[in-house]
Short mmCIF file of C-alpha atoms in Angstrom, two decimals:
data_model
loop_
_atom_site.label_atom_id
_atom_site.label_comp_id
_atom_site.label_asym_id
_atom_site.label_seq_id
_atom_site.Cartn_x
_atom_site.Cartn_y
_atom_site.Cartn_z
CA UNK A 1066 -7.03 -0.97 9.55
CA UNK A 1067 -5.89 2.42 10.07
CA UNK A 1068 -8.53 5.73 9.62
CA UNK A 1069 -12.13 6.02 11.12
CA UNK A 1070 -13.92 3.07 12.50
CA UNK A 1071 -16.46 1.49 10.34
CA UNK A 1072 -19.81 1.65 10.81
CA UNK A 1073 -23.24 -0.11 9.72
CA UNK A 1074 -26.21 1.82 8.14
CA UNK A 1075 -29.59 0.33 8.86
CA UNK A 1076 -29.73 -1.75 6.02
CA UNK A 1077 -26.69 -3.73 7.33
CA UNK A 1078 -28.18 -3.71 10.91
CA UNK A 1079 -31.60 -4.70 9.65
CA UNK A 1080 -29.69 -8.43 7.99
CA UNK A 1081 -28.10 -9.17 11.30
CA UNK A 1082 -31.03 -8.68 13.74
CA UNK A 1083 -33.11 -10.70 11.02
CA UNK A 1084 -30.51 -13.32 11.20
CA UNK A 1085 -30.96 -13.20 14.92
CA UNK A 1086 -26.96 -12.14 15.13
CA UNK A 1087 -27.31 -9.41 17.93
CA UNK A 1088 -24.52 -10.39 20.20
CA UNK A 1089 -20.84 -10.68 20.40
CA UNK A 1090 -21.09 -14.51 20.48
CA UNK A 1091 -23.71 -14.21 17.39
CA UNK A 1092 -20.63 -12.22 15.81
CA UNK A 1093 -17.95 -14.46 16.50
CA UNK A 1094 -19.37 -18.09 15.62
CA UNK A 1095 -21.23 -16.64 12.13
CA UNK A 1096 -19.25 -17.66 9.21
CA UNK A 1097 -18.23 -14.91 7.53
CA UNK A 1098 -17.56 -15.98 4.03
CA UNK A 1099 -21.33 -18.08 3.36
CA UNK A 1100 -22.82 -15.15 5.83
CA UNK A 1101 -21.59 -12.23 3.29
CA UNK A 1102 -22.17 -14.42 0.34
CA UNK A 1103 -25.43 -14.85 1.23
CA UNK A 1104 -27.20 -12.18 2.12
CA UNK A 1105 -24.49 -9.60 0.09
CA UNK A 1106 -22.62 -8.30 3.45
CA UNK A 1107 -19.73 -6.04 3.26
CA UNK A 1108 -16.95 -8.55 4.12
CA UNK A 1109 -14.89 -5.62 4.98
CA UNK A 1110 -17.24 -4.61 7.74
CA UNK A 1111 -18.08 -8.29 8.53
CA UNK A 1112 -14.57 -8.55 9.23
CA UNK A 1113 -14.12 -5.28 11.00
CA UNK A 1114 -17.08 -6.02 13.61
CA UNK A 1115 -15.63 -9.84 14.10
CA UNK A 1116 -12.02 -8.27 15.08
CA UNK A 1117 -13.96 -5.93 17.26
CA UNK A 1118 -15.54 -8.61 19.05
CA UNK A 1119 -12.62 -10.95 19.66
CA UNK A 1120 -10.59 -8.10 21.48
CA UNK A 1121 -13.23 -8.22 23.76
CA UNK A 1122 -13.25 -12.15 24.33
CA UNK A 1123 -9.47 -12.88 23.83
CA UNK A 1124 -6.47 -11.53 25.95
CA UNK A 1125 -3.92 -9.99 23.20
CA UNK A 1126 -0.83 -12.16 22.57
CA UNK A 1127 2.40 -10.94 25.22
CA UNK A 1128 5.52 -12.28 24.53
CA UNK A 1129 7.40 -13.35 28.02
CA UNK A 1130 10.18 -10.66 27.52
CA UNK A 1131 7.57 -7.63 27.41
CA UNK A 1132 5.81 -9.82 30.46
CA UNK A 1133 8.82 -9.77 32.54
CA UNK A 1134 10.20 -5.80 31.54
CA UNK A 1135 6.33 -5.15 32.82
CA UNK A 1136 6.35 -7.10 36.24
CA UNK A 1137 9.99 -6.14 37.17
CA UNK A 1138 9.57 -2.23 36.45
CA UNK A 1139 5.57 -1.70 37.86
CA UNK A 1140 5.22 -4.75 40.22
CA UNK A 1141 5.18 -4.04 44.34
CA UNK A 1142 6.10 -6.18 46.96
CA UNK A 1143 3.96 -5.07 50.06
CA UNK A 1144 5.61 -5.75 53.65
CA UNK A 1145 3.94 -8.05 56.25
CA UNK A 1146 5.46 -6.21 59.14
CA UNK A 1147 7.00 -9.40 60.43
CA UNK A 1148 10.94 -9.85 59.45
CA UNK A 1149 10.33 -13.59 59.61
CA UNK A 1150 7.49 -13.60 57.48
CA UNK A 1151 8.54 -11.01 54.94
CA UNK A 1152 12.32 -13.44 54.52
CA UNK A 1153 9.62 -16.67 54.16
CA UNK A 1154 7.77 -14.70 51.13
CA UNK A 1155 10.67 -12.97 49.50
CA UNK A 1156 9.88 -9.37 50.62
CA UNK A 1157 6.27 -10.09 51.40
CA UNK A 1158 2.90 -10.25 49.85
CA UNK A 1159 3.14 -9.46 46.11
CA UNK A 1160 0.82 -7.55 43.41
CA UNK A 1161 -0.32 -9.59 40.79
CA UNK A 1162 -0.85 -12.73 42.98
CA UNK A 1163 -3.45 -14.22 44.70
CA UNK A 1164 -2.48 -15.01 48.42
CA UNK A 1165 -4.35 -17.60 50.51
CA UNK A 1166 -3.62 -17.83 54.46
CA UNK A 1167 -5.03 -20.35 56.14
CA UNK A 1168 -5.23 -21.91 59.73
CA UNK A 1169 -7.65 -22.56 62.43
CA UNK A 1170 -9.50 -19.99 64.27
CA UNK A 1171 -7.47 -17.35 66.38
CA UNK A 1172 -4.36 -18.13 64.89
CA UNK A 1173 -4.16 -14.75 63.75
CA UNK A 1174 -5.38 -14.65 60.43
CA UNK A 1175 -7.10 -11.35 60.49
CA UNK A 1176 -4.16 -9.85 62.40
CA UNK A 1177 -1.71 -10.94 59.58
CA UNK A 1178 -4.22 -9.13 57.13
CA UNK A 1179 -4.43 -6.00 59.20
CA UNK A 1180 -0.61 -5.85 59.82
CA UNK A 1181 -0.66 -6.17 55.72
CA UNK A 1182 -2.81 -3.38 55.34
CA UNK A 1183 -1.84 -1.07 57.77
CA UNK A 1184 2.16 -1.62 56.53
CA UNK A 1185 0.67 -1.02 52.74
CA UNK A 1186 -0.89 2.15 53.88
CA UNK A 1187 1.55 3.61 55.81
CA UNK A 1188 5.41 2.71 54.42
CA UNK A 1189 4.19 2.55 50.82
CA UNK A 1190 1.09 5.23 50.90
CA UNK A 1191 -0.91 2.73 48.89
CA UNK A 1192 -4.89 2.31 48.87
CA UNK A 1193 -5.91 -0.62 50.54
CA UNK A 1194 -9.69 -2.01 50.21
CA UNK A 1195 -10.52 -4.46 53.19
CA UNK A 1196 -13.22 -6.48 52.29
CA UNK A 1197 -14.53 -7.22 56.39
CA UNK A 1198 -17.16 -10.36 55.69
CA UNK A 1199 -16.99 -11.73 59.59
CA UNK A 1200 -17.19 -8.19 61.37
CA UNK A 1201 -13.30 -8.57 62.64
CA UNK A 1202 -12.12 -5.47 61.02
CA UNK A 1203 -10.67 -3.71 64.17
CA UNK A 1204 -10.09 0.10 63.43
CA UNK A 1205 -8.41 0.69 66.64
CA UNK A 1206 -6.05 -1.99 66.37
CA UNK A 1207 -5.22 -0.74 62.22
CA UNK A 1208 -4.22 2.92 64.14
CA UNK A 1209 -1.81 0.98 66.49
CA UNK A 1210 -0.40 -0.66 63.80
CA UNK A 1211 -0.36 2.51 61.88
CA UNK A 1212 1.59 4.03 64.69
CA UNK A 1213 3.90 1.04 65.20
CA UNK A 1214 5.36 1.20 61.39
CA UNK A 1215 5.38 5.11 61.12
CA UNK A 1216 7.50 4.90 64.60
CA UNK A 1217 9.67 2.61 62.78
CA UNK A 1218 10.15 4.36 59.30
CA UNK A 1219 10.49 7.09 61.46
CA UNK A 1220 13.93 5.79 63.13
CA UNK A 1221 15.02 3.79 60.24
CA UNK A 1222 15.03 7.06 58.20
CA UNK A 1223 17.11 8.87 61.34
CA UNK A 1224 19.38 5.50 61.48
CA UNK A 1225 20.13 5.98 57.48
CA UNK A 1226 21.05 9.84 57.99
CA UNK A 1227 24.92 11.13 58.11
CA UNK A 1228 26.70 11.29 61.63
CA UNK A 1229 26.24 15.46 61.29
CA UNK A 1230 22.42 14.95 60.98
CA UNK A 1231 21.70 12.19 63.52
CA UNK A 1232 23.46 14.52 65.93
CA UNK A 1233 21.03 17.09 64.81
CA UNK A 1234 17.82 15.17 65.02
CA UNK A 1235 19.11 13.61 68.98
CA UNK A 1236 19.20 9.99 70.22
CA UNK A 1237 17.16 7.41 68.02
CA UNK A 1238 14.86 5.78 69.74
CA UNK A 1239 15.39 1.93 71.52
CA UNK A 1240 13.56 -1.24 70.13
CA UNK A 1241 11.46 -1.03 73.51
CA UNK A 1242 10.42 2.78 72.70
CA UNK A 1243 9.68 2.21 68.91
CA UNK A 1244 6.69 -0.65 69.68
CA UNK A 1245 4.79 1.12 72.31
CA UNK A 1246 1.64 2.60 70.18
CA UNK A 1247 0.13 4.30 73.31
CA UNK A 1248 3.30 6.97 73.46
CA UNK A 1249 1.28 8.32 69.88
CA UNK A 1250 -1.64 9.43 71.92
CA UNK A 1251 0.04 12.41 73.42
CA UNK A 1252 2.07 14.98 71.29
CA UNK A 1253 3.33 16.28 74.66
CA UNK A 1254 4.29 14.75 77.92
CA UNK A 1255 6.98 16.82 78.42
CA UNK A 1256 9.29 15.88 75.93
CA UNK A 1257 11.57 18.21 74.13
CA UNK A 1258 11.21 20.04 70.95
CA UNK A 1259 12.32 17.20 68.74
CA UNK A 1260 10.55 15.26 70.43
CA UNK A 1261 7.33 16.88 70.18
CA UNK A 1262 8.50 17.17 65.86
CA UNK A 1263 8.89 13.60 65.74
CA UNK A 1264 5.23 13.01 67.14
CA UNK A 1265 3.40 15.22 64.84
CA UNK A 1266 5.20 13.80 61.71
CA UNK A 1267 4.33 10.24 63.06
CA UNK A 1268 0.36 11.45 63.73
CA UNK A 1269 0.27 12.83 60.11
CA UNK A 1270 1.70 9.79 58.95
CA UNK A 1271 -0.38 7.54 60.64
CA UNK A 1272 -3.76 9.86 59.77
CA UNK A 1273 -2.53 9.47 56.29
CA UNK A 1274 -2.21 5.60 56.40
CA UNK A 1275 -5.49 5.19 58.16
CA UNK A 1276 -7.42 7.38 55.05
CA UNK A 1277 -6.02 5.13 52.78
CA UNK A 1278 -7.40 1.89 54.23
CA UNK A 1279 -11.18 1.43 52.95
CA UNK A 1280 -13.29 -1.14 55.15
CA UNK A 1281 -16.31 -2.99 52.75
CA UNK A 1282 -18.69 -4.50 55.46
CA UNK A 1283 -21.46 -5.22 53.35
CA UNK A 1284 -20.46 -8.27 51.35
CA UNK A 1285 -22.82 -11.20 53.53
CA UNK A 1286 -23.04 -13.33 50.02
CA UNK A 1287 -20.70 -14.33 46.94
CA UNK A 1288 -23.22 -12.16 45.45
CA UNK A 1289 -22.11 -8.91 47.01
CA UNK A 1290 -18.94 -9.57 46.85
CA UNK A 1291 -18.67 -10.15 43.17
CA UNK A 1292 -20.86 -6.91 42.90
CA UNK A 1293 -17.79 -5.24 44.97
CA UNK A 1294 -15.02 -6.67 43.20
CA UNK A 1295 -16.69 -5.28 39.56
CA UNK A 1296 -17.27 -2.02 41.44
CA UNK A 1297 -13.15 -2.45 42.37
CA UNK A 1298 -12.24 -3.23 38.60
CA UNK A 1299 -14.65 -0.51 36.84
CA UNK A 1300 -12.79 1.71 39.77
CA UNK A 1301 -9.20 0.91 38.65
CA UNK A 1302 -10.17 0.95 34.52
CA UNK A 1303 -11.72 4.55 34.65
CA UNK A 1304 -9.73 6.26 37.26
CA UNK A 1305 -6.81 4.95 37.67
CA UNK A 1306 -5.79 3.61 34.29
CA UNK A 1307 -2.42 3.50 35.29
CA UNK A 1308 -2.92 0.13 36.70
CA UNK A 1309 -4.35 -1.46 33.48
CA UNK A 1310 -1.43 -3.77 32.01
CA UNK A 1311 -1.20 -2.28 28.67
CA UNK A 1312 -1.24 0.82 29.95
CA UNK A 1313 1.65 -0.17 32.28
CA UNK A 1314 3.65 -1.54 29.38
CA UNK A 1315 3.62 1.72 27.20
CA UNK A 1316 4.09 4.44 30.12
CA UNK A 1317 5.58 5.32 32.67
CA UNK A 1318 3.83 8.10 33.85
CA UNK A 1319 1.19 8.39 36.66
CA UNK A 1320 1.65 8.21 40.45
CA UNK A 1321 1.24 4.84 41.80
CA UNK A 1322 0.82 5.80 45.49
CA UNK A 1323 -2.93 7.06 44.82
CA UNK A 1324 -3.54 3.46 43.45
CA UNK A 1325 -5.39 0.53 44.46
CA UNK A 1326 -2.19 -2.19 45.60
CA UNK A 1327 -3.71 -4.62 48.11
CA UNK A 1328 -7.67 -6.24 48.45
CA UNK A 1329 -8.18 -8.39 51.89
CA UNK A 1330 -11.22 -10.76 51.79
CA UNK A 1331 -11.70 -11.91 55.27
CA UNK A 1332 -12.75 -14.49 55.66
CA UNK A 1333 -13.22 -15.80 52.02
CA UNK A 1334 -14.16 -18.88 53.81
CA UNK A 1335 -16.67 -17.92 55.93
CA UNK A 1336 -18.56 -16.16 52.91
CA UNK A 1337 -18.68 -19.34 50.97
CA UNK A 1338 -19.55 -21.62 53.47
CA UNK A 1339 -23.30 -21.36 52.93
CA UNK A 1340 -22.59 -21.77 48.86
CA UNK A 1341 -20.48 -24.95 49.64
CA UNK A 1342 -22.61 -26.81 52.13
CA UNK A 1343 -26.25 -26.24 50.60
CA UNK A 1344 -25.46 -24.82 46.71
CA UNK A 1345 -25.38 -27.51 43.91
CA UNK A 1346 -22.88 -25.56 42.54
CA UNK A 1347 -21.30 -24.30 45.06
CA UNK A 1348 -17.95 -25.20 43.61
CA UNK A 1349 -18.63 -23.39 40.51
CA UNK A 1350 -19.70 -19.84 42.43
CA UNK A 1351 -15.84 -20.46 44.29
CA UNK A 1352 -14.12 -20.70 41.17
CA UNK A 1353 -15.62 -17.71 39.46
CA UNK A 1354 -14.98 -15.73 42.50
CA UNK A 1355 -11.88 -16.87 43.18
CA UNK A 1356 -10.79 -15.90 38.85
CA UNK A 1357 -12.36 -12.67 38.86
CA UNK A 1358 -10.34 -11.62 41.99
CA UNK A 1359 -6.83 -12.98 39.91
CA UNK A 1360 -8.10 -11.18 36.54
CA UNK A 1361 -8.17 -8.00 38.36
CA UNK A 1362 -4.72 -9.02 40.33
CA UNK A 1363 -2.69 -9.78 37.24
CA UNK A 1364 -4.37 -6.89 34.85
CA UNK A 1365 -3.57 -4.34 37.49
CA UNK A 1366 -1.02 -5.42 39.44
CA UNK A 1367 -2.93 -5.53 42.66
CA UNK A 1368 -2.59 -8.26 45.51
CA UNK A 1369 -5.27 -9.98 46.88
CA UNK A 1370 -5.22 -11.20 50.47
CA UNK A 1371 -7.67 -13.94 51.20
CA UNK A 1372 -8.31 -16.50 54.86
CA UNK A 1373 -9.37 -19.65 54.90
CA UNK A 1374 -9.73 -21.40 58.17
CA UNK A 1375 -8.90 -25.25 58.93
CA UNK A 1376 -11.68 -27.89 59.83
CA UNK A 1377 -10.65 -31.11 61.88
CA UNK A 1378 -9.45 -34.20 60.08
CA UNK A 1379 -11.68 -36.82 59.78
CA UNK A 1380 -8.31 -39.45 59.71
CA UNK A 1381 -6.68 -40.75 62.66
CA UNK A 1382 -3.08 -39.72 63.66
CA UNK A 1383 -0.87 -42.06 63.87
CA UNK A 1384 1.65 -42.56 66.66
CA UNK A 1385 4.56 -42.46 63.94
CA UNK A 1386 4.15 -39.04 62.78
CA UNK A 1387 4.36 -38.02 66.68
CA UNK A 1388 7.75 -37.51 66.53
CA UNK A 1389 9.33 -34.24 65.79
CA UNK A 1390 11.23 -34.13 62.59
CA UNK A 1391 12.55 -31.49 59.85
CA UNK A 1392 12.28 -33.88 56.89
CA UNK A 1393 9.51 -33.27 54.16
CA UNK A 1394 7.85 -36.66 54.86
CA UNK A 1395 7.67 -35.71 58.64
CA UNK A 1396 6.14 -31.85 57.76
CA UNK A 1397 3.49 -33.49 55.71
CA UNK A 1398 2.05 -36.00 58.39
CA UNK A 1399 2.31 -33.45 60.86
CA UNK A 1400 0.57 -30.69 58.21
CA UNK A 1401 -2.12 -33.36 57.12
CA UNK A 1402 -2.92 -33.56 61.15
CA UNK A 1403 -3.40 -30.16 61.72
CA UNK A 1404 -6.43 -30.05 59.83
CA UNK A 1405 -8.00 -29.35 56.21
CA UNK A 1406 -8.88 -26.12 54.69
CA UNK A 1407 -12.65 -25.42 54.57
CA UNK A 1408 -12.30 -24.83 50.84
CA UNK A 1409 -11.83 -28.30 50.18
CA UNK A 1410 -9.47 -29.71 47.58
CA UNK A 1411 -10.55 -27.63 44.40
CA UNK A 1412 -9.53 -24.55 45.86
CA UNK A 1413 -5.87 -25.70 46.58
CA UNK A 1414 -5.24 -25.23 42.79
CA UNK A 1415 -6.80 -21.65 42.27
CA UNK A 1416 -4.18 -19.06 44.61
CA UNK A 1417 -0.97 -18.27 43.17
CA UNK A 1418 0.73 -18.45 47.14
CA UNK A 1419 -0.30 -20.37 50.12
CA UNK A 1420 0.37 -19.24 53.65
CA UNK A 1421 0.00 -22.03 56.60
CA UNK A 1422 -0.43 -20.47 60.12
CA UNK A 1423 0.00 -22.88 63.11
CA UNK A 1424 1.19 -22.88 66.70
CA UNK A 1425 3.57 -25.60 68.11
CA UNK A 1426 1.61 -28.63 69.56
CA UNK A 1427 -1.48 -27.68 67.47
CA UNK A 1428 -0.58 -30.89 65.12
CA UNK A 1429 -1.02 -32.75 67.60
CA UNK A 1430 -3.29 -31.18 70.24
CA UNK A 1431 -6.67 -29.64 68.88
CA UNK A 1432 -7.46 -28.12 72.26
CA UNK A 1433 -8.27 -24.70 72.99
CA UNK A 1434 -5.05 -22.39 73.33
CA UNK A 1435 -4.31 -22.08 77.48
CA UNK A 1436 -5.49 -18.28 78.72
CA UNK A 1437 -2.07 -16.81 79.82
CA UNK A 1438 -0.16 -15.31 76.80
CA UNK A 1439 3.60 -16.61 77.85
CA UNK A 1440 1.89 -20.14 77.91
CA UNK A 1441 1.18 -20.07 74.16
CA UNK A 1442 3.53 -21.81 71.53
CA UNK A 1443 4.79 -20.26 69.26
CA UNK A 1444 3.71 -19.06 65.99
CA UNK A 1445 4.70 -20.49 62.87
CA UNK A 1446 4.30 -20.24 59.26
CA UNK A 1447 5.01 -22.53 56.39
CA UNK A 1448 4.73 -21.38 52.36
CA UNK A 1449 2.89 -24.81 51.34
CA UNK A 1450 2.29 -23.37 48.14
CA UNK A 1451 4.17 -20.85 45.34
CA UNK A 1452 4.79 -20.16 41.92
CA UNK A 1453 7.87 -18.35 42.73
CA UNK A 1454 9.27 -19.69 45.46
CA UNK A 1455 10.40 -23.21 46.70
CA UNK A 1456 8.07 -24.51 49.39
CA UNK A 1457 7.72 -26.28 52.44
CA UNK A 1458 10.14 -23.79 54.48
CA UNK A 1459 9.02 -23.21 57.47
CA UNK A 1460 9.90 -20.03 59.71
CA UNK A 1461 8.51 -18.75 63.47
CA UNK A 1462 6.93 -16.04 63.27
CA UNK A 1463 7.71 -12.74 65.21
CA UNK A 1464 4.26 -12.36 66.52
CA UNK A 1465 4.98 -10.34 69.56
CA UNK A 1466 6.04 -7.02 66.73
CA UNK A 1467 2.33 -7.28 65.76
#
């Protein structure tokens, strides 16, 4: 109804807490007609209190067309800084989805999710919260990334200039020249005037990108990290309510770059292994987890980034999946050999996208990687799971950019 709320006098509040009604559950399962009849309620308020209550409990009704107008005009797709990669996922990671990577240890899990982070931070000047449960969060190698895409926005924005200005700004830099993070260390080295430009826009760039990146170490239990992701969604209601879907849908004001876009859990594994291997309900504590982390996704458009290692499996390979081939049938005895995620079954149905990380031979050979770098296979990734896209592609991945 439109006008001032309604409200109770004590009279009305002394009938409800005598009828033990004192919650919004109490509210919503009370039958309103016998309840008012009864005890000689105001139905009007009755009613008013009940409507209250359900807006709390029950998402409001969106019709597909406003759904889609709001995903196409506020949603981001955040890079991987890996072409390969970024082709695989359509663009790369995207907000309002909840991304799983998994693969055994040292694949490069937390690599992928610092490349993520680092590109977030620095092309699209979004805030980034890394959620570090293992102690890998390497701040060091986030600046080198941080250096390695602000060098490259750097000569993609010289490349897209007119002849006139590229002549103005001097020679663009070579593939070899634009990788090499240790050239950011030095403004100088005697190097021109342009030169010397170029490297103090890149350092405020990549100071920029590195203030934007926010590393949560404390979360050692699903505990604290459930107390950090309601800390991350009380965050993004109160100060940033540009990110709240309704919100979203009505405006169009408010600058996006000072919000929230991207939340890494690594390793989401490793934090629920003690739940899952000694918790009677371990599998419960995973789900809840795992939904609060896509209610904040999909209400504010943010992406969540999770790992999950492989385990070895327990069934024998058999010599006719040995052979190398590109059919489905072949990927899947190869992918079943490679191992099984440490989340078990039940968790294959909770992320929106799944992200397989393995290196040639690994489906057939568990052993340790060999020590010299141009010995190692090569990377590659497979989408094994997608709401968007069609799965089971399977790319190499340009691990060397990284």
């Amino acid at each position: 109804d439109e006008g001032e709320p309604l409200t109770l006098d004590s009279h009305e509040v002394d009938i409800l807490t005598s009828r033990n009604i004192q919650t919004d559950e109490d509210i919503l399962y009370c039958p309103m007609e016998n309840f008012c009849t009864q005890y000689g309620f105001d139905r009007k308020k009755f009613k008013y209190i009940q409507t209250v209550a359900e807006q709390k409990y029950t998402p409001p009704i969106v019709s597909a067309h406003n759904l889609l107008s709001a995903l196409s005009d506020h949603a981001v797709v955040l890079p991987t800084g890996s072409p390969a990669l970024d082709q695989l996922l359509k663009g790369g990671v995207h907000t309002g989805e909840l991304t799983e990577v998994v693969g055994p240890s040292a694949i490069g899990k937390t690599q992928f999710c610092m490349a993520v982070a680092a590109a977030t931070a620095t092309l699209l000047h979004h805030n980034v919260v890394y959620i570090d449960t293992t102690q890998s969060f390497c701040q060091d190698r986030v600046k080198k990334l941080c250096q390695m895409f602000a060098r490259q926005h750097l000569v993609a924005s010289v490349a897209a200039l007119p002849t006139e200005a590229k002549a103005a700004n001097g020679p663009t830099q070579t593939t070899s020249e634009r990788f090499d993070p240790d050239e950011e260390e030095g403004v100088g080295g005697g190097a021109g005037e342009e030169d010397r430009m170029r490297q103090m826009q890149i350092a405020k760039v990549v100071v920029s990108g590195l203030a934007r990146v926010t590393c949560r170490r404390s979360a050692f239990s699903v505990a604290e990290l459930c107390t950090i992701l309601q800390e991350i969604h009380s965050q993004l209601k109160t100060s940033s309510p540009c990110n709240t879907f309704s919100t979203l849908a009505q405006s169009a004001g408010g600058s996006r770059s000072s919000c929230v876009r991207l939340v890494v859990v690594d390793s989401f594994a490793g934090l629920l292994a003690p739940v899952l291997g000694g918790c009677k309900n371990g599998h419960s504590v995973m789900t809840a987890a795992t939904r609060m982390m896509k209610a904040i996704a999909t209400e504010f458009h943010v992406a969540f980034l999770v790992t999950n290692h492989t385990v070895s499996s327990s069934r024998p390979s058999s010599s006719s999946s040995s052979s190398s081939s590109s059919s489905s049938s072949s990927f899947e005895q190869n992918h079943s050999q490679m191992g099984r995620a440490a989340l078990g079954e039940s968790f294959k149905l909770l992320p929106d996208t799944r992200l397989q990380l393995w290196r040639c031979g690994d489906e057939h050979n568990h052993c340790p990687l060999p020590v010299s770098v141009s010995a190692v296979p090569p990377l590659r990734a497979s989408l094994t799971k997608s709401s968007r896209l069609v799965t089971g592609i399977q790319t190499t991945v340009d691990f060397e950019l990284w």
